[in-house]
Every structure is written in structure tokens, then in C-alpha cells.
Amino acid sequence: MTAPPGQRATPPLAGGPDGPTALRPLLDTVLDALTTGAHDRGGPLPAGGPDTVTARVHAALGDTGVLPAHGTGAHEALRTLVHALAAGAADPADPLCAAHLHCPPLAVAVAADLAASALNPSLDSWDQAPAASTVEALLTRTLAAEFYDTPHADALVTTGGTEANQLAVLLARERHGPALTVLHGANAHHSVPRAAWLLGLPTATELPTPTGTLDPARLAQALATTPGPTLVTATAGTTDAGLIDPIHPIADLCDRYGADLHIDAAYGGLLALSPRHRDRLAGLGRAHSLTIDLHKLGWQPVAAGLLAVPDTALLAPLAHQADYLNATDDTEAGLPDLLGRSLRTTRRPDALKIATTLRALGRDGLAALIDRTIDTAHHLARLLDAHPGFELHAPPTITTVLFRPTHADDDHLATLRRTLLHQGRAVLGRTHADGRLWLKATLLNPHTTAGDLDTLISLLEGSTHR
């Protein structure tokens, strides 16, 4: 639209009938900036470390910064900031960026997320998200049914494992009251004891996990001596090593002592879609609640978490009424009440990208990605185990490989990791196991090849010999 003389044109919107026309040239600018930024980065992350990256961003923005007196225009702003972001990114799509449970998102999921941003549904009332609320309901029931063989299995969309774990503890508190004790292994995600603190519960009880997983014998002792209601939290895919707690024995103990069971399967839960690997999760459906995270082995852009339960009635404590969002007469007239589907009010339709991915790839397509990524991790483990210059901690359970240079002490290993980061050559994680520090490769890129793994080992060989 042309503005009257002397009047600034109103920037176009992303939605409406003219939205796609306005977006198309801007997307070309974004894609070009992503390309040039990745080229300038030249590796898995920018070289130089934090100070250098910060200086480059400041230099790109210049004296005007992010809020100039007079705007620079959409294309210039996109070129400058998207290029700076890409040039300064730790890109999980690079095979040598393998430190964290930080996946490279699938292109189809990112494309779907663009539509979600353009239309901007908010899932706190039906009149803000008519179709999006239906897509979310279909998705949550479909995925919950993958874990629970019950008539009314359901799930909530969350921002990830932390929110899902917090909701699980909250629901257990609402079932049993404020005297609830949370028992968890030392291998549990930090969000579990933090949730107990946040909710005003007694300090969570941490059980030692010297072998990396929750020991049923230790758990039995704790359950026998813990008075009052108890929530046991187990883990299917630990953050540090990808280990899976013995689910059936833990569930048996919870049944015997009348404790509730929550399983944090943020990392490992999607193994349920793989015929080759789903047996590792046997017993998962015995939990009162499950954390699942699709921005790990689901290849979704952040955020894409779920809290699954065997019956939607278990979610009843989250019910909430705000007249402007779910007036009683509107609900009685048939408008869906969405406010009890989250503790958040404004909530974007993260279900869309997940549902689009599931439909595009199907069960077999996702299983193939999961299987391929696990195979790649085992291949790396075999290479390291056979190499005299490295020590493998153990064969991977999912896609996490722990290793260290032979004869290196912990200080040398920590320095090696930081050196690779500052040089922009590789992104590897670190964790403690068996009283020592280990390098951690978390492989989530299904495009990683055997040649990429050879490159990683060659790079580490050169670094460890310096």
C-alpha cells in the first residue's frame, strides 16, 4: 500500500490475504542471510570465543544498535541480524556440533513453524485458535496412545522437559497434598528437585546412582523409610549418558509401597516409535505421567515437549476459569475450554510443527531417523574403543558417547574442550562419571556420516598431541 505524501507506510502483516505476498521477498532475504552467515562461520561454531562473537555482533549493528532513531527497513534489518545470528551460531546441523541434546530441526518442521508464527494462534481460548486447538487435540491424544494402552490417554504440550517435569510434580501434589515427598536418583534432570522447591514441597530426596541408573534396592530402602505420600521419578534417557533406569522393577516397587511414578523420558521416549528399540522402554506405560521431548529425538525446533498421562481425568487439577477466556455459558454452549491445558495463558501452536512432521514422515520415517542416529553413535563408540589414543566409557544406550583421551587428566580434558570451542572446530560436551571427567558426543544429526566421525577423531588426535 502506498502511503499519502508525507506519511510513513504502515508495515505489512504476515497474516491475512496479503500476508504471503509480503512474506515472500522477506523470506528470500532471510534465506540468503542464513547462507552467507553459515559461509562466514565456516564450521560448527564461530571461532574466537565469547568476547570475539560479542564484538562481531556489535560491529554488525554499528552505533545505531537494535533501536535506531530511524528504521533501516525490513530487508536491511533481516540481512544484518540474521547474518549475525547465523555467523555466530552453534549450528546443530554441523556434524561436529554434538555437545548437547540440541537437535538440528527438520526443514518441514521449520516450514510449519513459519505458518504458526504468521497466523499467530494463541491456545488459551478457542476463538483465538479454532483449527489449531483441534490439531493440538489430535496430536496429544495420538502421541499419548503410543505410550498408554488406555481409553482416555492424553497429553499436554509443554515448552520441554523442564515444564513437563514441573507439571508432573504439581499434579502429584494436587493428588496427595503438600506433604508429598519426591524421590529421585542422582541421575535425574535438575528440574525434578527444583520443581519440589518451586512448589513448596519438602526437599526432594536424592538417591545415589553409582552405576548411572536408579538402583531398585536403594529405592526399596527409601520407600520403606519414607513416611506419607511419595512420588518416585525415574529417567529414560539421562542427560549425561543417555541411560535408562530399570522401569519394571521400579514400577513394581511403586505398586508395592503405594507410590506414584513419574518417568522423565524426554530423551528416550521417542524410542517407542522404533520397532528395533522400543523394548528398552518396556513398562513405560505403568507411570502416572511421562515427560516426552520432541526437540531431541523428534527433530523439532524448540520448543516441543509433552506431558503424557494415562487418563485425561488426571489433568483435572489444572482446570481454571477466567471469564474472558472460558466463560461458563460459552463452555456449556460447546466452545472448547483450553485454559486447563497449560499453566501458561498465551501459548503458541507448537503442535502444528510436530503434527506436520509426523504426517510427512510417518511412523516408519521417524523410526528410520531414530535407528540411523543410534547406529551412528554405536559406530563412533566402536571407532573410539579400537583407537589406542582414546578410552570409551561404555557402549551408548541411545546416542550419547562418553570418551576421553588416554592418559589425559581432567584439567587437560577440560582445556581441550574449551580450546576446540574457541577455535570454532568442534562442540563437545562434558560430564563426570566414575569420578572422572569425560568428553560427551551427543549425536542427534541423522545426516552425520562415517566420514564425519573420522574427521572428528582426526581433529581430536591432532588436538590431544599438541
XYZ file of C-alpha atoms in Angstrom:
466
model
C 0.000 0.000 0.000
C 1.342 3.434 -0.952
C 1.221 5.984 1.864
C -0.133 9.519 1.322
C 2.560 12.162 0.730
C 4.488 12.905 3.924
C 3.092 9.883 5.760
C 5.065 6.734 6.587
C 3.712 3.477 5.093
C 2.330 1.004 7.617
C 4.485 -2.168 7.653
C 2.713 -5.202 6.150
C 1.356 -8.036 8.272
C 2.239 -11.734 7.996
C -1.378 -12.918 8.079
C -4.437 -12.081 6.067
C -4.846 -12.465 2.302
C -1.844 -10.219 1.579
C 0.442 -11.785 4.176
C 2.073 -14.401 1.939
C 2.841 -11.751 -0.675
C 4.534 -9.607 1.957
C 6.459 -12.546 3.401
C 7.833 -13.993 0.169
C 10.554 -11.390 -0.589
C 11.461 -11.189 3.107
C 11.996 -14.940 3.197
C 14.389 -14.671 0.275
C 16.382 -12.146 2.292
C 16.350 -14.422 5.359
C 17.466 -17.463 3.378
C 20.265 -15.508 1.708
C 21.441 -14.243 5.100
C 21.376 -17.759 6.550
C 23.528 -18.909 3.639
C 26.098 -16.121 3.855
C 26.197 -16.326 7.642
C 26.909 -20.055 7.591
C 29.618 -19.473 4.979
C 31.285 -16.806 7.096
C 31.105 -19.033 10.182
C 32.796 -21.839 8.287
C 32.299 -24.556 10.886
C 30.184 -25.816 13.765
C 30.507 -22.553 15.729
C 32.312 -19.212 15.360
C 35.974 -19.022 16.268
C 37.260 -16.657 18.910
C 35.143 -17.319 21.963
C 32.533 -15.149 23.717
C 34.330 -11.793 23.528
C 35.029 -12.141 19.817
C 31.463 -13.174 18.992
C 30.039 -10.298 21.037
C 32.343 -7.821 19.294
C 31.271 -9.093 15.880
C 27.593 -8.689 16.696
C 28.180 -5.151 17.979
C 30.185 -4.331 14.860
C 27.454 -5.653 12.578
C 24.826 -3.494 14.273
C 27.023 -0.411 14.412
C 26.380 2.646 16.524
C 22.619 2.536 15.899
C 22.219 -0.867 17.579
C 18.851 -2.585 17.673
C 16.745 0.546 18.213
C 17.876 3.310 15.846
C 16.134 6.663 15.772
C 15.088 5.937 12.200
C 14.422 2.427 10.989
C 16.749 0.781 8.479
C 13.978 -1.102 6.673
C 12.930 -4.745 6.792
C 15.465 -6.122 4.331
C 18.474 -4.402 5.889
C 17.413 -5.417 9.397
C 16.907 -9.032 8.335
C 20.177 -9.164 6.394
C 22.149 -7.722 9.295
C 20.664 -9.625 12.211
C 20.033 -12.993 10.545
C 23.540 -12.947 9.099
C 24.971 -12.100 12.532
C 22.928 -14.883 14.122
C 23.997 -17.473 11.548
C 27.635 -16.405 11.532
C 27.682 -16.624 15.311
C 25.628 -19.796 15.730
C 26.498 -23.148 17.222
C 24.765 -24.997 14.409
C 23.490 -28.461 15.392
C 23.210 -29.303 11.694
C 27.023 -29.419 11.571
C 28.208 -32.971 12.369
C 30.927 -31.588 14.657
C 28.376 -29.733 16.805
C 27.458 -32.577 19.143
C 27.616 -31.394 22.734
C 24.048 -31.310 23.936
C 20.554 -32.686 23.470
C 20.148 -29.925 20.903
C 18.886 -31.340 17.635
C 19.063 -29.974 14.099
C 15.406 -29.333 13.215
C 13.886 -30.843 10.108
C 13.136 -28.403 7.292
C 9.499 -29.490 7.184
C 9.084 -28.657 10.879
C 10.657 -25.218 10.462
C 8.410 -24.503 7.479
C 5.347 -25.436 9.522
C 6.587 -23.218 12.341
C 6.625 -20.292 9.919
C 2.904 -20.777 9.351
C 2.319 -20.894 13.097
C 4.182 -17.606 13.525
C 2.412 -15.949 10.607
C -1.089 -16.838 11.791
C -0.176 -16.442 15.479
C -2.898 -18.569 17.106
C -2.928 -18.448 20.879
C -4.141 -21.610 22.542
C -5.756 -20.062 25.585
C -9.222 -19.751 24.037
C -10.976 -21.391 21.097
C -11.824 -18.084 19.435
C -8.082 -17.368 19.092
C -7.175 -20.806 17.726
C -10.132 -22.678 16.152
C -8.244 -25.121 13.904
C -5.035 -25.054 15.963
C -6.897 -26.325 19.021
C -8.222 -29.282 17.020
C -4.761 -30.076 15.632
C -3.352 -29.997 19.167
C -6.082 -32.304 20.492
C -5.449 -34.802 17.688
C -1.698 -34.695 18.247
C -1.754 -35.053 22.024
C -4.176 -37.974 22.002
C -2.285 -39.703 19.192
C 1.079 -39.463 20.922
C -0.296 -40.349 24.360
C -1.706 -43.529 22.831
C 1.837 -44.510 21.803
C 2.731 -44.841 25.487
C -0.527 -45.758 27.213
C -2.894 -48.548 26.153
C -5.832 -46.877 27.889
C -9.108 -45.490 26.529
C -8.548 -41.862 27.520
C -4.798 -41.299 27.337
C -3.941 -37.648 26.891
C -1.017 -35.238 26.837
C -0.260 -31.566 27.293
C 2.068 -29.608 25.023
C 4.893 -28.032 27.053
C 7.976 -25.953 26.386
C 10.129 -29.010 27.055
C 11.214 -31.456 29.701
C 11.552 -28.909 32.494
C 7.965 -27.678 32.242
C 6.662 -31.234 31.818
C 8.505 -32.403 34.948
C 7.203 -29.436 36.911
C 3.644 -30.206 35.824
C 4.075 -33.862 36.822
C 5.182 -32.880 40.330
C 2.356 -30.345 40.552
C -0.265 -32.934 39.595
C 1.143 -35.366 42.166
C 0.996 -32.654 44.823
C -2.646 -31.967 43.950
C -3.429 -35.684 44.285
C -1.651 -36.147 47.620
C -1.234 -32.767 49.293
C 1.739 -30.630 50.381
C 3.373 -33.395 52.429
C 4.367 -35.193 49.217
C 7.967 -36.431 49.152
C 9.771 -36.605 45.802
C 12.334 -39.411 45.485
C 14.757 -39.248 42.548
C 18.101 -40.633 41.543
C 21.243 -38.546 41.351
C 20.969 -39.166 37.610
C 17.665 -37.260 37.380
C 17.305 -33.995 35.498
C 17.890 -30.956 37.692
C 14.320 -29.788 37.050
C 12.918 -32.548 39.299
C 14.282 -31.371 42.678
C 13.824 -27.798 41.503
C 10.121 -28.469 40.915
C 9.762 -29.688 44.509
C 11.389 -26.450 45.700
C 9.253 -24.315 43.397
C 6.042 -25.946 44.615
C 6.849 -25.613 48.313
C 7.211 -29.355 48.888
C 9.663 -30.958 51.298
C 13.198 -31.016 49.919
C 13.403 -33.789 47.347
C 15.336 -36.882 48.391
C 18.226 -37.787 46.098
C 19.290 -41.425 45.907
C 22.855 -42.285 44.849
C 23.257 -43.789 41.385
C 26.869 -45.011 41.317
C 26.242 -47.129 38.201
C 24.397 -44.288 36.474
C 20.881 -45.672 36.943
C 18.429 -45.869 39.818
C 19.090 -49.000 41.895
C 15.846 -50.798 42.870
C 17.413 -51.993 46.133
C 18.246 -48.436 47.206
C 14.806 -47.301 46.116
C 13.151 -50.049 48.151
C 15.046 -48.922 51.259
C 14.000 -45.310 50.669
C 10.355 -46.204 50.091
C 10.280 -48.345 53.227
C 11.523 -45.467 55.370
C 9.725 -42.508 53.756
C 6.527 -41.601 55.583
C 3.492 -40.215 53.826
C 2.732 -39.906 50.100
C 5.640 -40.307 47.705
C 6.372 -39.539 44.073
C 9.189 -41.569 42.529
C 10.761 -40.050 39.425
C 12.703 -42.346 37.129
C 14.590 -41.470 33.955
C 14.509 -42.976 30.472
C 17.497 -41.301 28.879
C 19.724 -39.423 31.312
C 21.147 -36.084 30.264
C 24.729 -37.093 30.947
C 24.906 -40.554 29.377
C 21.507 -41.447 27.911
C 20.998 -44.269 30.418
C 17.588 -45.815 31.118
C 16.517 -46.747 34.636
C 15.125 -50.293 35.182
C 11.488 -49.393 34.613
C 9.617 -52.586 35.525
C 11.423 -53.161 38.860
C 10.888 -49.511 39.805
C 7.200 -49.682 38.860
C 6.851 -52.899 40.893
C 8.257 -51.135 43.960
C 5.925 -48.173 43.457
C 2.977 -50.585 43.337
C 4.156 -52.367 46.479
C 4.599 -49.188 48.506
C 1.697 -47.215 47.023
C 3.932 -44.537 45.496
C 3.184 -42.629 42.323
C 5.638 -42.971 39.446
C 6.696 -40.265 37.003
C 9.175 -41.121 34.254
C 11.239 -38.417 32.605
C 11.571 -39.839 29.096
C 12.423 -36.510 27.484
C 15.413 -38.055 25.711
C 14.465 -41.698 25.295
C 10.685 -41.601 24.956
C 10.591 -41.478 21.166
C 12.322 -44.886 21.041
C 8.741 -46.136 21.399
C 8.292 -45.392 17.677
C 11.160 -47.714 16.684
C 10.412 -51.444 16.404
C 14.141 -52.083 16.887
C 14.480 -50.121 20.115
C 11.080 -49.832 21.799
C 11.735 -52.850 24.052
C 14.198 -50.693 26.013
C 11.173 -48.762 27.257
C 9.171 -51.794 28.400
C 6.977 -50.748 31.315
C 6.831 -47.061 30.403
C 3.040 -47.185 30.352
C 2.968 -48.052 34.061
C 3.846 -44.474 35.014
C 1.272 -41.993 36.285
C 2.883 -39.430 33.974
C 5.595 -39.229 31.315
C 7.794 -36.439 30.039
C 8.456 -36.607 26.292
C 10.534 -34.109 24.338
C 10.439 -33.838 20.547
C 13.168 -31.216 20.278
C 15.601 -34.021 20.977
C 14.994 -37.285 19.041
C 11.991 -35.729 17.270
C 13.999 -33.127 15.307
C 11.707 -30.215 16.119
C 12.594 -26.565 16.602
C 12.461 -25.518 20.233
C 10.032 -25.787 21.934
C 8.306 -29.163 21.594
C 7.640 -31.011 24.860
C 4.801 -33.163 26.162
C 3.475 -34.398 29.478
C 1.529 -37.623 28.835
C -0.910 -39.276 31.251
C -2.964 -42.491 31.050
C -6.276 -40.702 31.595
C -7.295 -37.143 30.844
C -9.044 -37.044 34.238
C -5.583 -36.822 35.837
C -5.263 -33.343 34.313
C -8.360 -32.038 36.116
C -6.393 -30.094 38.780
C -5.204 -27.747 36.034
C -8.751 -26.559 35.350
C -9.029 -22.800 35.644
C -11.680 -20.229 34.881
C -11.219 -16.723 33.539
C -14.447 -15.264 32.247
C -12.911 -13.512 29.248
C -11.365 -16.776 28.018
C -13.699 -19.605 29.065
C -16.961 -18.176 30.315
C -19.193 -20.882 31.762
C -22.025 -20.265 29.320
C -19.609 -20.429 26.372
C -18.276 -23.760 27.594
C -21.799 -25.085 28.135
C -22.668 -23.942 24.611
C -19.874 -26.115 23.188
C -16.823 -23.849 22.858
C -13.771 -25.897 23.909
C -12.174 -24.854 27.198
C -8.423 -24.601 26.575
C -7.300 -22.834 29.731
C -6.759 -26.067 31.669
C -4.355 -27.390 29.020
C -1.415 -25.449 30.425
C -0.267 -23.178 33.233
C 0.625 -20.682 30.523
C -2.034 -18.341 29.165
C -0.754 -17.099 25.808
C 0.559 -20.225 24.122
C 1.763 -20.694 20.575
C 0.645 -23.689 18.456
C 3.775 -25.827 18.810
C 1.598 -28.831 17.981
C 1.461 -27.744 14.323
C 5.124 -28.390 13.522
C 5.027 -31.709 15.373
C 1.850 -32.865 13.634
C 3.212 -31.778 10.247
C 6.408 -33.744 10.825
C 4.558 -36.884 11.941
C 2.290 -36.739 8.893
C 5.158 -36.015 6.498
C 7.460 -38.786 7.725
C 5.027 -41.287 9.181
C 5.871 -43.823 11.841
C 8.355 -45.622 9.583
C 10.137 -42.419 8.578
C 10.675 -41.332 12.171
C 11.768 -44.832 13.155
C 14.339 -44.772 10.356
C 15.795 -41.480 11.639
C 15.952 -42.802 15.200
C 17.570 -46.061 14.140
C 20.098 -44.339 11.887
C 21.150 -41.912 14.619
C 21.593 -44.693 17.177
C 23.620 -46.707 14.654
C 25.881 -43.698 14.112
C 26.520 -43.404 17.839
C 27.467 -47.077 18.046
C 29.810 -46.648 15.093
C 31.580 -43.768 16.839
C 31.855 -45.837 20.009
C 33.472 -48.706 18.098
C 35.979 -46.334 16.477
C 36.950 -44.857 19.840
C 37.127 -48.232 21.555
C 39.517 -49.522 18.900
C 41.693 -46.414 18.972
C 44.723 -46.514 21.316
C 44.509 -42.766 21.854
C 41.049 -42.824 23.425
C 39.173 -44.528 26.226
C 35.475 -45.319 25.767
C 33.367 -45.141 28.910
C 30.729 -47.664 27.733
C 28.740 -48.536 24.622
C 25.963 -45.959 24.117
C 22.453 -46.680 25.357
C 20.827 -44.164 22.996
C 23.005 -41.653 21.105
C 25.370 -40.303 23.792
C 29.008 -41.408 23.662
C 31.341 -40.694 26.597
C 35.091 -40.888 25.991
C 38.384 -39.289 26.905
C 41.922 -39.159 25.561
C 44.056 -41.939 27.014
C 46.212 -40.790 29.942
C 44.699 -37.270 29.946
C 43.896 -35.758 33.309
C 40.686 -33.828 33.957
C 42.305 -30.402 33.645
C 43.763 -31.278 30.248
C 40.431 -32.634 29.061
C 38.533 -29.502 30.133
C 41.139 -27.301 28.445
C 40.944 -29.392 25.271
C 37.187 -28.920 25.072
C 37.429 -25.155 25.555
C 40.241 -24.921 23.005
C 38.094 -26.612 20.375
C 35.259 -24.197 21.205
C 37.461 -21.109 20.951
C 38.920 -22.336 17.676
C 35.444 -22.952 16.270
C 36.398 -26.514 15.342
C 34.053 -28.714 17.392
C 31.352 -28.538 20.045
C 31.619 -31.418 22.518
C 30.002 -31.706 25.931
C 31.473 -32.730 29.250
C 30.239 -34.768 32.180
C 31.515 -36.623 35.238
C 31.252 -40.405 35.538
C 33.108 -42.846 37.763
C 34.841 -39.929 39.469
C 36.413 -38.589 36.271
C 35.641 -36.006 33.615
C 34.620 -37.270 30.166
C 34.026 -35.708 26.797
C 30.486 -36.201 25.570
C 29.336 -36.545 21.970
C 25.553 -36.384 21.747
C 24.717 -37.486 18.229
C 21.322 -36.242 17.049
C 22.097 -35.435 13.420
C 20.736 -38.173 11.123
C 22.882 -36.827 8.268
C 26.148 -37.491 10.106
C 28.301 -39.899 8.080
C 31.117 -42.282 8.899
C 33.425 -39.782 7.223
C 32.264 -37.065 9.615
C 33.142 -39.306 12.556
C 36.582 -39.949 11.071
C 37.038 -36.186 10.790
C 36.099 -35.722 14.451
C 38.587 -38.348 15.597
C 41.336 -36.904 13.387
C 40.657 -33.458 14.825
C 40.847 -34.795 18.371
C 44.027 -36.727 17.572
C 45.714 -33.523 16.455
C 44.460 -31.578 19.433
C 45.496 -34.150 22.024
C 49.018 -34.348 20.597
C 49.707 -30.645 20.970
